[in-house]
Amino acid sequence: MIDSKILSSTTLRERPDFAYILDVISPGSRVLDLGCGNGDLLYLLKQKGIRGQGIEKDEDAIVECIRKGVYVHHGDIDEGLSHHEDKRFDYVILNQTIQETRHPGDIIKECLRIGKRVIIVFPNFGYWEVRFRILFQGKTPVTDLLPYRWFNTPNLHFLSVLDFQEFCDIRGFTVEDRAFFTDLKQVRFSPNFFAKLALFQIR
């Protein structure tokens, strides 16, 4: 049996991006979480009265989703989202997922087709610690948000806050909101340098 109060308070304390998303999305909204992992975010959305479902390819993570009572499909988003109707969801969420996909531009375009708004969260490769480790150690950094070595990382793309903003400008996507985080708090100054995690809401 899951203690919803303990899970909610612990998760929100450790994941300020989750807290931000929960604050943005209204009860009754329809949400699709792509690469939903173990279902923690979907579980919290469900507690708020938000109708969420996920897509996840890792079978162990799917078992955790089922244990939490959240609705999840087994699938690989790199294989396409064509089976979803236009504007089927109020929000589509890509939380630390997009950097692991083969064709992120195509996936984001599809997300904007099936969702009215898209929330994208990714580890910021422009973070000062990442820069310093490359500069002084001369090798691919291993950090808490990029915890893998080059030979076993699931990440295919390493992007910064400025990279993603440039991507939105090139593609003509409207950035409606953005937020940046480091550990347990929000970053408001020079996020490309000081933020570990970036969140963009686009349409």
Short mmCIF file of C-alpha atoms in Angstrom, two decimals:
data_model
loop_
_atom_site.label_atom_id
_atom_site.label_comp_id
_atom_site.label_asym_id
_atom_site.label_seq_id
_atom_site.Cartn_x
_atom_site.Cartn_y
_atom_site.Cartn_z
CA MET A 1 0.00 0.00 0.00
CA ILE A 2 1.37 3.42 -0.99
CA ASP A 3 1.14 6.23 1.55
CA SER A 4 0.07 9.06 -0.73
CA LYS A 5 0.93 11.82 1.74
CA ILE A 6 4.48 10.54 2.31
CA LEU A 7 5.08 9.98 -1.41
CA SER A 8 3.66 13.38 -2.34
CA SER A 9 5.57 15.40 0.25
CA THR A 10 8.87 13.57 -0.33
CA THR A 11 8.66 13.71 -4.11
CA LEU A 12 7.67 17.38 -4.24
CA ARG A 13 10.46 18.29 -1.82
CA GLU A 14 13.05 16.50 -3.95
CA ARG A 15 11.61 17.46 -7.34
CA PRO A 16 10.83 21.20 -7.63
CA ASP A 17 10.08 20.63 -11.33
CA PHE A 18 7.21 18.31 -10.31
CA ALA A 19 5.88 20.97 -7.94
CA TYR A 20 6.03 23.56 -10.72
CA ILE A 21 4.16 21.29 -13.17
CA LEU A 22 1.48 20.52 -10.59
CA ASP A 23 0.99 24.22 -10.01
CA VAL A 24 0.63 24.93 -13.75
CA ILE A 25 -1.84 22.18 -14.71
CA SER A 26 -5.45 22.57 -13.61
CA PRO A 27 -7.62 19.74 -12.22
CA GLY A 28 -9.58 17.98 -14.94
CA SER A 29 -6.89 18.51 -17.57
CA ARG A 30 -5.92 15.65 -19.88
CA VAL A 31 -2.20 14.88 -19.73
CA LEU A 32 0.11 12.51 -21.59
CA ASP A 33 3.49 11.86 -19.94
CA LEU A 34 5.99 10.50 -22.47
CA GLY A 35 8.75 8.46 -20.90
CA CYS A 36 6.91 8.56 -17.59
CA GLY A 37 9.44 6.39 -15.72
CA ASN A 38 8.14 4.93 -12.48
CA GLY A 39 4.98 7.03 -12.57
CA ASP A 40 5.69 9.43 -9.69
CA LEU A 41 4.57 12.51 -11.62
CA LEU A 42 1.45 10.80 -12.97
CA TYR A 43 0.61 9.66 -9.46
CA LEU A 44 0.84 13.23 -8.15
CA LEU A 45 -1.24 14.52 -11.07
CA LYS A 46 -3.88 11.90 -10.32
CA GLN A 47 -4.04 13.04 -6.68
CA LYS A 48 -4.84 16.54 -7.94
CA GLY A 49 -7.70 15.32 -10.13
CA ILE A 50 -5.80 15.48 -13.42
CA ARG A 51 -6.53 12.78 -15.98
CA GLY A 52 -3.11 11.45 -16.90
CA GLN A 53 -1.67 8.55 -18.82
CA GLY A 54 1.89 7.61 -19.67
CA ILE A 55 4.02 5.86 -22.25
CA GLU A 56 7.11 4.00 -21.04
CA LYS A 57 9.37 1.38 -22.59
CA ASP A 58 11.12 0.08 -19.47
CA GLU A 59 9.19 -2.91 -18.15
CA ASP A 60 10.38 -2.55 -14.54
CA ALA A 61 9.23 1.08 -14.54
CA ILE A 62 5.84 0.00 -15.91
CA VAL A 63 5.44 -2.40 -12.98
CA GLU A 64 6.03 0.54 -10.63
CA CYS A 65 3.42 2.59 -12.50
CA ILE A 66 0.88 -0.18 -12.13
CA ARG A 67 1.69 -0.47 -8.42
CA LYS A 68 0.91 3.24 -8.06
CA GLY A 69 -2.38 2.81 -9.91
CA VAL A 70 -1.52 5.06 -12.85
CA TYR A 71 -2.52 4.39 -16.44
CA VAL A 72 0.47 3.53 -18.65
CA HIS A 73 1.11 2.03 -22.08
CA HIS A 74 4.20 0.08 -23.04
CA GLY A 75 5.81 1.80 -26.01
CA ASP A 76 8.77 3.61 -27.49
CA ILE A 77 8.04 7.23 -28.43
CA ASP A 78 10.78 7.09 -31.07
CA GLU A 79 8.47 4.79 -33.01
CA GLY A 80 5.90 7.56 -33.38
CA LEU A 81 2.74 9.03 -31.91
CA SER A 82 0.58 8.90 -35.04
CA HIS A 83 -2.12 6.84 -33.28
CA HIS A 84 -3.05 9.87 -31.14
CA GLU A 85 -5.61 12.36 -32.46
CA ASP A 86 -4.90 16.07 -32.94
CA LYS A 87 -5.20 18.10 -29.71
CA ARG A 88 -6.21 14.99 -27.79
CA PHE A 89 -4.46 16.29 -24.64
CA ASP A 90 -4.31 19.59 -22.84
CA TYR A 91 -0.66 18.95 -21.98
CA VAL A 92 2.02 16.60 -23.22
CA ILE A 93 4.98 16.23 -20.87
CA LEU A 94 8.54 15.25 -21.77
CA ASN A 95 10.30 15.22 -18.41
CA GLN A 96 14.01 14.42 -18.85
CA THR A 97 13.06 12.33 -21.87
CA ILE A 98 13.78 14.39 -24.97
CA GLN A 99 17.58 14.10 -24.72
CA GLU A 100 17.23 10.30 -24.91
CA THR A 101 15.27 10.27 -28.19
CA ARG A 102 16.74 9.80 -31.66
CA HIS A 103 14.85 12.63 -33.36
CA PRO A 104 13.79 15.16 -30.70
CA GLY A 105 12.64 17.79 -33.21
CA ASP A 106 10.20 15.38 -34.83
CA ILE A 107 8.89 14.17 -31.47
CA ILE A 108 8.30 17.70 -30.19
CA LYS A 109 6.45 18.54 -33.42
CA GLU A 110 4.20 15.51 -32.88
CA CYS A 111 3.66 16.48 -29.25
CA LEU A 112 2.46 19.92 -30.38
CA ARG A 113 0.05 18.21 -32.77
CA ILE A 114 -1.56 15.99 -30.14
CA GLY A 115 -1.31 18.43 -27.23
CA LYS A 116 -2.45 22.02 -26.80
CA ARG A 117 0.70 22.72 -24.81
CA VAL A 118 3.94 20.82 -24.28
CA ILE A 119 6.08 20.89 -21.15
CA ILE A 120 9.70 19.88 -21.71
CA VAL A 121 12.21 19.36 -18.90
CA PHE A 122 15.86 18.54 -19.54
CA PRO A 123 19.23 18.54 -17.75
CA ASN A 124 21.14 21.71 -18.65
CA PHE A 125 24.51 20.86 -20.17
CA GLY A 126 25.50 24.52 -19.80
CA TYR A 127 25.49 24.22 -15.98
CA TRP A 128 28.70 25.61 -14.46
CA GLU A 129 29.80 22.31 -12.90
CA VAL A 130 29.53 20.53 -16.26
CA ARG A 131 31.56 23.28 -17.94
CA PHE A 132 34.27 23.21 -15.28
CA ARG A 133 34.63 19.43 -15.36
CA ILE A 134 35.11 19.48 -19.12
CA LEU A 135 37.56 22.38 -18.84
CA PHE A 136 39.70 21.02 -16.01
CA GLN A 137 39.28 17.24 -16.34
CA GLY A 138 39.08 17.13 -20.12
CA LYS A 139 36.48 14.36 -20.21
CA THR A 140 32.71 13.87 -20.32
CA PRO A 141 31.34 14.90 -16.92
CA VAL A 142 29.42 12.64 -14.55
CA THR A 143 26.97 14.57 -12.35
CA ASP A 144 23.78 13.85 -10.41
CA LEU A 145 21.62 14.78 -13.43
CA LEU A 146 24.03 13.24 -15.95
CA PRO A 147 25.05 10.21 -13.87
CA TYR A 148 26.31 7.99 -16.69
CA ARG A 149 29.65 7.54 -18.40
CA TRP A 150 29.92 8.08 -22.14
CA PHE A 151 29.73 4.35 -22.90
CA ASN A 152 26.53 3.57 -20.98
CA THR A 153 24.52 6.79 -21.10
CA PRO A 154 20.97 6.72 -22.48
CA ASN A 155 21.39 10.39 -23.44
CA LEU A 156 21.87 10.93 -27.18
CA HIS A 157 21.77 14.74 -27.12
CA PHE A 158 23.40 17.17 -24.72
CA LEU A 159 21.72 20.57 -24.78
CA SER A 160 21.78 23.77 -22.79
CA VAL A 161 19.14 26.38 -21.97
CA LEU A 162 20.42 28.54 -24.83
CA ASP A 163 20.39 25.60 -27.24
CA PHE A 164 16.73 24.90 -26.56
CA GLN A 165 15.73 28.55 -26.80
CA GLU A 166 17.50 28.73 -30.15
CA PHE A 167 15.70 25.56 -31.27
CA CYS A 168 12.32 27.12 -30.43
CA ASP A 169 13.24 30.27 -32.34
CA ILE A 170 14.31 28.27 -35.41
CA ARG A 171 11.15 26.11 -35.36
CA GLY A 172 8.84 29.05 -34.61
CA PHE A 173 7.52 27.58 -31.36
CA THR A 174 6.04 29.99 -28.82
CA VAL A 175 7.57 29.73 -25.35
CA GLU A 176 4.74 30.46 -22.92
CA ASP A 177 6.62 29.81 -19.72
CA ARG A 178 9.99 28.68 -18.45
CA ALA A 179 11.52 27.78 -15.10
CA PHE A 180 14.96 26.68 -13.98
CA PHE A 181 16.10 24.66 -10.98
CA THR A 182 19.12 23.57 -9.02
CA ASP A 183 18.76 20.91 -6.33
CA LEU A 184 15.74 21.99 -4.25
CA LYS A 185 15.16 25.55 -5.41
CA GLN A 186 14.33 27.67 -8.43
CA VAL A 187 17.02 29.61 -10.29
CA ARG A 188 16.14 33.11 -11.48
CA PHE A 189 19.54 34.54 -12.45
CA SER A 190 21.66 33.46 -15.45
CA PRO A 191 19.98 30.02 -15.75
CA ASN A 192 22.20 28.78 -18.56
CA PHE A 193 25.10 28.93 -16.08
CA PHE A 194 23.47 28.24 -12.71
CA ALA A 195 20.55 25.87 -13.45
CA LYS A 196 20.90 22.11 -13.42
CA LEU A 197 17.42 21.54 -14.83
CA ALA A 198 15.41 23.57 -17.34
CA LEU A 199 11.64 23.58 -17.94
CA PHE A 200 9.98 25.09 -21.01
CA GLN A 201 6.25 25.25 -21.76
CA ILE A 202 5.67 25.70 -25.49
CA ARG A 203 2.83 25.78 -27.98
#
